Amino acid sequence: MRALIIGGTGFIGQHLVNHLNNPIIAGRSLKKIKNRSPGYEARQWDPTQSLGPGFFDGVDGVFHLAGESIFHGRWNVAKKERIRNSRVESTRRLVDGIGRSAVKPRVLVCSSAVGIYGDRGDEPLTESSRPGDDFLAKVCRDWEQEALRAQEFGVRVVLIRTGVVLGRNGGALAQMLPPFRLGLGGRLGNGRQYMPWIHIEDLCRIMLKAMEDGHLSGPVNAAAPNPVTNRAFTHALAQALHRPALFPMPAFFLKIVVGEFADVLLASQRVQPEVLDKSDFTFHYPDINSALSNLISNR
Ligand SMILES: NC(=O)c1ccc[n+]([C@@H]2O[C@H](COP(=O)([O-])OP(=O)(O)OC[C@H]3O[C@@H](n4cnc5c(N)ncnc54)[C@H](OP(=O)(O)O)[C@@H]3O)[C@@H](O)[C@H]2O)c1
């Protein structure tokens, strides 16, 4: 099966490329694709524009991973519009393009996020739990609705509700490691919020399964089966680095430093990967200590 990865130049896409046989990479700039993934076939698409003809030629399955980063930059009105449009509107144009195309992919694996559940304390959350109603939850819900429209064109759609991805060379860990290495890390707020996380290798294996397993469709929680509180995560990371974590960041201070993004860091989602459990998926990194020791010892 030949795959096309939209947003393949990003943190997850760059890992996923290594799990696929001769994928095609799509993004806004051919130059960026050539720099990040030399030797791969590249296709250009600016998600603010309609898709041109021939975009799906030779493509069996599409991974849609593009989206404005939620981690970098302050969440002002313009940033929030980019976060939303680069997911919801881009997915609408992608699915419209599938509808118009004579050659259609068989499957669309679209990224989503555990943010869809909002802030839910210690309530166990499965794929059938109701969505939340904050900004990110609404973005995720609308993003998923747009992706699901591809079913009208006979395309199988899998929605990967991704937890915080732990991997090398980017993502959340790259932001956390510098202060923790200096012994300046600490819990966020009271640290009681659950933080669903996943090792990048397990996430790529879930994405491959989503592409290949014809029985899988709809939402899939991509989060390790043992979610931890932020306090437990802080402790595990400090231990893996052999450093203390003595500097908790109170919620009010976090809000001053990062603005509205603090709500994401303080939200609690105790997510369970029920669909994967039922489909006999085996996590290589089911607990936080094994994931961190793999990522930190091999750096
Ligand atoms: N990393 C995580 O922990 C995590 C957790 C949950 C969900 N997710 C979701 O998984 C997807 C991939 O995550 P990632 O960490 O790989 O993302 P990333 O590295 O921040 O970005 C992925 C790609 O999106 C494209 N992009 C960036 N800004 C854009 C914009 N304004 N409009 C259109 N395209 C834009 C870029 O590709 P080009 O420049 O080549 O176009 C970029 O390489 C995202 O949708 C993210 O929300 C990630």
Short mmCIF file of C-alpha atoms and ligand atoms in Angstrom, two decimals:
data_model
loop_
_atom_site.label_atom_id
_atom_site.label_comp_id
_atom_site.label_asym_id
_atom_site.label_seq_id
_atom_site.Cartn_x
_atom_site.Cartn_y
_atom_site.Cartn_z
CA MET A 1 0.00 0.00 0.00
CA ARG A 2 1.51 3.36 -0.99
CA ALA A 3 0.95 6.16 1.51
CA LEU A 4 0.91 9.93 1.18
CA ILE A 5 1.75 11.90 4.34
CA ILE A 6 0.40 15.44 4.55
CA GLY A 7 2.47 17.27 7.18
CA GLY A 8 5.21 14.67 6.73
CA THR A 9 7.89 17.30 7.44
CA GLY A 10 6.73 17.56 11.07
CA PHE A 11 7.78 15.85 14.28
CA ILE A 12 5.48 12.83 13.94
CA GLY A 13 5.70 12.67 10.14
CA GLN A 14 9.49 12.49 10.18
CA HIS A 15 9.32 9.39 12.40
CA LEU A 16 6.45 7.85 10.47
CA VAL A 17 8.35 8.10 7.17
CA ASN A 18 10.84 5.54 8.51
CA HIS A 19 8.05 3.00 9.10
CA LEU A 20 6.69 3.16 5.54
CA ASN A 21 7.76 1.72 2.23
CA ASN A 22 8.46 4.54 -0.23
CA PRO A 23 5.84 7.07 0.98
CA ILE A 24 5.02 10.32 -0.80
CA ILE A 25 5.38 13.44 1.33
CA ALA A 26 3.09 16.44 0.91
CA GLY A 27 3.43 19.88 2.42
CA ARG A 28 3.31 23.58 1.72
CA SER A 29 6.90 23.79 0.45
CA LEU A 30 8.65 21.33 -1.87
CA LYS A 31 11.98 22.80 -0.75
CA LYS A 32 11.25 22.01 2.91
CA ILE A 33 10.29 18.42 2.01
CA LYS A 34 13.48 17.95 -0.04
CA ASN A 35 15.56 19.29 2.85
CA ARG A 36 13.91 17.13 5.52
CA SER A 37 13.39 13.96 3.46
CA PRO A 38 15.79 13.91 0.50
CA GLY A 39 15.06 11.17 -2.00
CA TYR A 40 11.33 10.92 -1.33
CA GLU A 41 8.63 11.83 -3.85
CA ALA A 42 7.17 15.19 -2.85
CA ARG A 43 3.82 16.84 -3.62
CA GLN A 44 2.99 20.45 -2.89
CA TRP A 45 -0.26 21.56 -1.27
CA ASP A 46 -1.09 24.78 0.51
CA PRO A 47 -4.08 23.80 2.71
CA THR A 48 -5.55 27.32 2.38
CA GLN A 49 -6.18 26.43 -1.30
CA SER A 50 -8.23 23.75 -3.05
CA LEU A 51 -6.46 20.56 -4.03
CA GLY A 52 -5.33 20.31 -7.63
CA PRO A 53 -6.00 17.34 -9.91
CA GLY A 54 -3.70 14.32 -9.68
CA PHE A 55 -2.93 14.78 -5.98
CA PHE A 56 -4.02 11.23 -5.14
CA ASP A 57 -2.54 9.53 -8.21
CA GLY A 58 -0.85 6.28 -7.14
CA VAL A 59 -1.94 6.76 -3.51
CA ASP A 60 -3.71 4.01 -1.55
CA GLY A 61 -3.83 5.71 1.85
CA VAL A 62 -3.47 9.24 3.25
CA PHE A 63 -2.08 10.29 6.63
CA HIS A 64 -3.19 13.84 7.47
CA LEU A 65 -0.83 15.26 10.10
CA ALA A 66 -0.67 18.94 9.16
CA GLY A 67 -1.60 21.66 11.60
CA GLU A 68 -0.32 24.87 13.19
CA SER A 69 1.71 23.98 16.30
CA ILE A 70 -0.16 24.43 19.58
CA PHE A 71 3.13 24.48 21.52
CA HIS A 72 4.92 27.45 19.94
CA GLY A 73 3.76 31.07 20.12
CA ARG A 74 1.24 32.83 22.33
CA TRP A 75 -2.42 31.97 21.87
CA ASN A 76 -3.83 35.29 20.66
CA VAL A 77 -6.88 35.56 18.39
CA ALA A 78 -4.84 35.14 15.18
CA LYS A 79 -2.93 32.11 16.54
CA LYS A 80 -6.18 30.41 17.61
CA GLU A 81 -7.62 31.02 14.16
CA ARG A 82 -4.54 29.38 12.59
CA ILE A 83 -4.79 26.42 15.00
CA ARG A 84 -8.41 25.91 13.99
CA ASN A 85 -8.25 26.66 10.26
CA SER A 86 -5.11 24.59 9.64
CA ARG A 87 -7.03 21.56 10.95
CA VAL A 88 -10.74 22.07 10.28
CA GLU A 89 -10.60 24.03 7.01
CA SER A 90 -7.62 22.07 5.67
CA THR A 91 -9.44 18.79 6.31
CA ARG A 92 -12.57 20.15 4.63
CA ARG A 93 -10.53 21.04 1.50
CA LEU A 94 -8.77 17.67 1.61
CA VAL A 95 -12.06 15.76 1.73
CA ASP A 96 -13.61 17.99 -0.94
CA GLY A 97 -10.55 17.14 -3.06
CA ILE A 98 -11.11 13.41 -2.45
CA GLY A 99 -14.73 13.86 -3.52
CA ARG A 100 -13.71 15.53 -6.81
CA SER A 101 -10.86 13.15 -7.56
CA ALA A 102 -11.35 10.33 -10.06
CA VAL A 103 -8.65 8.35 -8.20
CA LYS A 104 -9.55 8.03 -4.52
CA PRO A 105 -7.47 6.69 -1.64
CA ARG A 106 -8.94 3.71 0.19
CA VAL A 107 -8.21 5.04 3.67
CA LEU A 108 -7.73 8.36 5.44
CA VAL A 109 -5.88 8.29 8.76
CA CYS A 110 -6.45 11.73 10.24
CA SER A 111 -4.73 13.03 13.32
CA SER A 112 -6.89 14.23 16.20
CA ALA A 113 -6.00 14.75 19.85
CA VAL A 114 -7.01 13.72 23.36
CA GLY A 115 -7.85 17.42 23.74
CA ILE A 116 -11.24 16.44 22.34
CA TYR A 117 -12.25 15.32 25.84
CA GLY A 118 -11.60 18.71 27.51
CA ASP A 119 -10.77 18.84 31.23
CA ARG A 120 -12.26 15.77 32.95
CA GLY A 121 -10.53 15.16 36.30
CA ASP A 122 -10.02 11.45 36.98
CA GLU A 123 -12.96 10.19 34.88
CA PRO A 124 -11.77 7.26 32.71
CA LEU A 125 -12.18 8.32 29.07
CA THR A 126 -12.72 5.92 26.19
CA GLU A 127 -13.50 6.57 22.55
CA SER A 128 -17.22 6.59 23.39
CA SER A 129 -16.93 9.31 26.06
CA ARG A 130 -18.62 12.61 25.17
CA PRO A 131 -16.36 15.43 23.89
CA GLY A 132 -15.52 18.47 26.03
CA ASP A 133 -16.55 22.03 25.17
CA ASP A 134 -13.41 24.17 25.47
CA PHE A 135 -11.57 25.68 22.48
CA LEU A 136 -9.36 22.66 21.67
CA ALA A 137 -12.19 20.18 22.22
CA LYS A 138 -14.33 22.06 19.70
CA VAL A 139 -11.45 22.22 17.21
CA CYS A 140 -10.90 18.45 17.52
CA ARG A 141 -14.61 17.68 17.22
CA ASP A 142 -15.02 19.80 14.06
CA TRP A 143 -11.74 18.41 12.63
CA GLU A 144 -13.00 14.85 13.11
CA GLN A 145 -16.40 15.70 11.58
CA GLU A 146 -14.70 17.04 8.46
CA ALA A 147 -12.52 13.93 8.16
CA LEU A 148 -15.48 11.59 8.60
CA ARG A 149 -17.17 13.13 5.52
CA ALA A 150 -14.67 11.12 3.43
CA GLN A 151 -16.77 8.05 4.28
CA GLU A 152 -19.40 9.43 1.87
CA PHE A 153 -16.87 8.75 -0.91
CA GLY A 154 -16.23 5.16 0.17
CA VAL A 155 -13.04 5.99 2.09
CA ARG A 156 -12.38 4.24 5.43
CA VAL A 157 -11.57 6.93 8.03
CA VAL A 158 -9.55 6.43 11.23
CA LEU A 159 -9.20 9.31 13.72
CA ILE A 160 -6.08 9.08 15.86
CA ARG A 161 -6.81 10.84 19.16
CA THR A 162 -3.18 11.36 20.07
CA GLY A 163 -1.83 11.93 23.58
CA VAL A 164 1.34 13.90 24.35
CA VAL A 165 3.91 12.32 22.03
CA LEU A 166 7.24 11.47 23.63
CA GLY A 167 10.08 11.13 21.14
CA ARG A 168 13.53 12.36 20.26
CA ASN A 169 14.19 15.55 18.30
CA GLY A 170 11.00 17.42 19.00
CA GLY A 171 7.58 17.44 20.56
CA ALA A 172 6.85 17.99 24.25
CA LEU A 173 10.00 16.26 25.53
CA ALA A 174 12.26 18.66 23.63
CA GLN A 175 10.59 21.55 25.49
CA MET A 176 10.80 19.84 28.88
CA LEU A 177 14.32 18.43 28.80
CA PRO A 178 16.39 21.67 29.07
CA PRO A 179 14.91 22.85 32.41
CA PHE A 180 14.76 19.31 33.80
CA ARG A 181 18.41 18.68 32.89
CA LEU A 182 19.30 21.79 34.89
CA GLY A 183 17.30 20.53 37.87
CA LEU A 184 14.79 23.35 37.28
CA GLY A 185 11.82 21.15 36.39
CA GLY A 186 8.71 20.71 38.50
CA ARG A 187 5.04 19.83 38.40
CA LEU A 188 2.55 22.13 36.67
CA GLY A 189 -0.20 23.51 38.90
CA ASN A 190 -1.09 21.01 41.62
CA GLY A 191 0.19 18.19 39.37
CA ARG A 192 -2.95 16.11 39.89
CA GLN A 193 -4.05 16.42 36.24
CA TYR A 194 -3.79 13.23 34.18
CA MET A 195 -1.50 13.51 31.19
CA PRO A 196 -2.13 10.93 28.45
CA TRP A 197 1.18 10.22 26.74
CA ILE A 198 2.52 7.89 24.04
CA HIS A 199 5.97 6.83 22.87
CA ILE A 200 6.54 7.92 19.25
CA GLU A 201 7.36 4.36 18.15
CA ASP A 202 4.04 3.05 19.49
CA LEU A 203 2.22 5.96 17.83
CA CYS A 204 3.80 5.12 14.44
CA ARG A 205 2.82 1.44 14.90
CA ILE A 206 -0.77 2.52 15.67
CA MET A 207 -0.81 4.68 12.54
CA LEU A 208 0.41 1.76 10.44
CA LYS A 209 -2.24 -0.47 11.95
CA ALA A 210 -4.88 2.16 11.19
CA MET A 211 -3.76 2.19 7.57
CA GLU A 212 -3.60 -1.58 7.14
CA ASP A 213 -6.35 -3.03 9.37
CA GLY A 214 -9.58 -2.87 7.37
CA HIS A 215 -11.62 -3.53 10.54
CA LEU A 216 -10.50 -0.29 12.17
CA SER A 217 -12.50 2.91 11.65
CA GLY A 218 -13.62 5.94 13.66
CA PRO A 219 -11.84 7.26 16.76
CA VAL A 220 -8.83 5.47 18.25
CA ASN A 221 -7.25 6.71 21.48
CA ALA A 222 -3.49 6.73 20.87
CA ALA A 223 -2.34 6.93 24.47
CA ALA A 224 -0.41 4.40 26.55
CA PRO A 225 -2.60 2.17 28.77
CA ASN A 226 -1.04 3.62 31.93
CA PRO A 227 -1.72 7.38 31.96
CA VAL A 228 0.08 9.27 34.71
CA THR A 229 -0.63 12.45 36.60
CA ASN A 230 1.62 15.41 35.87
CA ARG A 231 3.12 14.93 39.33
CA ALA A 232 4.02 11.28 38.54
CA PHE A 233 5.38 12.26 35.11
CA THR A 234 7.55 14.97 36.68
CA HIS A 235 8.93 12.47 39.16
CA ALA A 236 9.63 9.87 36.43
CA LEU A 237 11.39 12.38 34.16
CA ALA A 238 13.54 13.75 36.99
CA GLN A 239 14.44 10.21 38.01
CA ALA A 240 15.35 9.20 34.44
CA LEU A 241 17.68 12.23 34.26
CA HIS A 242 19.05 11.71 37.80
CA ARG A 243 18.09 15.29 38.66
CA PRO A 244 15.83 16.82 41.31
CA ALA A 245 12.56 18.48 40.24
CA LEU A 246 12.25 21.16 42.86
CA PHE A 247 10.47 23.96 41.05
CA PRO A 248 6.71 23.49 40.74
CA MET A 249 5.01 26.04 38.51
CA PRO A 250 1.84 27.36 40.19
CA ALA A 251 -1.20 27.59 37.90
CA PHE A 252 -1.48 31.41 38.14
CA PHE A 253 2.19 31.81 37.16
CA LEU A 254 1.85 29.33 34.28
CA LYS A 255 -1.05 31.43 32.97
CA ILE A 256 1.10 34.58 33.10
CA VAL A 257 3.96 32.83 31.27
CA VAL A 258 2.12 30.95 28.51
CA GLY A 259 -1.36 32.56 28.50
CA GLU A 260 -4.33 30.45 27.42
CA PHE A 261 -2.10 27.48 26.52
CA ALA A 262 -1.86 26.96 30.31
CA ASP A 263 -5.40 25.55 30.17
CA VAL A 264 -4.08 22.73 27.95
CA LEU A 265 -1.20 21.98 30.33
CA LEU A 266 -3.51 21.97 33.35
CA ALA A 267 -6.37 19.98 31.77
CA SER A 268 -6.81 16.43 33.01
CA GLN A 269 -7.62 13.52 30.68
CA ARG A 270 -7.43 9.99 32.01
CA VAL A 271 -7.58 8.36 28.59
CA GLN A 272 -7.82 4.62 28.02
CA PRO A 273 -6.96 3.03 24.63
CA GLU A 274 -10.09 0.84 24.61
CA VAL A 275 -10.29 0.31 20.84
CA LEU A 276 -6.62 -0.77 20.67
CA ASP A 277 -7.04 -3.06 23.69
CA LYS A 278 -9.96 -4.77 21.95
CA SER A 279 -7.97 -5.12 18.73
CA ASP A 280 -5.08 -6.87 20.54
CA PHE A 281 -2.56 -4.10 19.90
CA THR A 282 0.53 -4.57 22.06
CA PHE A 283 2.26 -1.44 23.32
CA HIS A 284 6.05 -1.71 23.32
CA TYR A 285 6.17 1.13 25.89
CA PRO A 286 3.12 0.71 28.14
CA ASP A 287 4.51 2.50 31.20
CA ILE A 288 6.20 5.86 31.58
CA ASN A 289 9.46 4.56 33.08
CA SER A 290 10.14 2.22 30.15
CA ALA A 291 9.34 4.98 27.65
CA LEU A 292 11.55 7.60 29.30
CA SER A 293 14.44 5.26 29.93
CA ASN A 294 14.38 4.28 26.23
CA LEU A 295 14.24 7.89 25.03
CA ILE A 296 16.74 9.31 27.46
CA SER A 297 19.31 6.51 27.59
CA ASN A 298 19.60 6.43 23.78
CA ARG A 299 20.03 10.16 23.28
N1 LIG B 1 3.15 16.15 18.90
C1 LIG B 1 2.20 15.86 19.79
O1 LIG B 1 2.47 15.64 20.99
C2 LIG B 1 0.75 15.78 19.33
C3 LIG B 1 -0.23 15.42 20.27
C4 LIG B 1 -1.56 15.34 19.87
C5 LIG B 1 -1.91 15.62 18.56
N2 LIG B 1 -0.94 15.97 17.66
C6 LIG B 1 -1.36 16.30 16.28
O2 LIG B 1 -0.66 15.51 15.35
C7 LIG B 1 -0.40 16.27 14.15
C8 LIG B 1 1.09 16.19 13.84
O3 LIG B 1 1.80 16.65 14.99
P1 LIG B 1 3.34 17.11 14.91
O4 LIG B 1 3.81 17.24 16.30
O5 LIG B 1 4.07 16.28 13.92
O6 LIG B 1 3.12 18.58 14.29
P2 LIG B 1 4.20 19.65 13.78
O7 LIG B 1 5.55 19.08 13.69
O8 LIG B 1 4.03 20.90 14.62
O9 LIG B 1 3.59 20.06 12.35
C9 LIG B 1 3.28 19.13 11.35
C10 LIG B 1 3.26 19.83 10.01
O10 LIG B 1 2.12 20.67 9.87
C11 LIG B 1 2.38 21.63 8.85
N3 LIG B 1 1.93 22.95 9.34
C12 LIG B 1 2.46 23.70 10.34
N4 LIG B 1 1.76 24.85 10.49
C13 LIG B 1 0.77 24.82 9.55
C14 LIG B 1 -0.25 25.71 9.18
N5 LIG B 1 -0.42 26.89 9.80
N6 LIG B 1 -1.06 25.36 8.15
C15 LIG B 1 -0.90 24.19 7.51
N7 LIG B 1 0.06 23.29 7.79
C16 LIG B 1 0.89 23.61 8.82
C17 LIG B 1 3.90 21.64 8.62
O11 LIG B 1 4.18 21.01 7.36
P3 LIG B 1 4.64 21.86 6.05
O12 LIG B 1 5.37 23.07 6.55
O13 LIG B 1 5.52 20.89 5.31
O14 LIG B 1 3.37 22.18 5.32
C18 LIG B 1 4.42 20.77 9.75
O15 LIG B 1 5.57 20.05 9.42
C19 LIG B 1 -0.87 17.70 14.43
O16 LIG B 1 -2.12 17.91 13.83
C20 LIG B 1 -1.00 17.75 15.94
O17 LIG B 1 -2.06 18.61 16.38
C21 LIG B 1 0.38 16.05 18.02
#
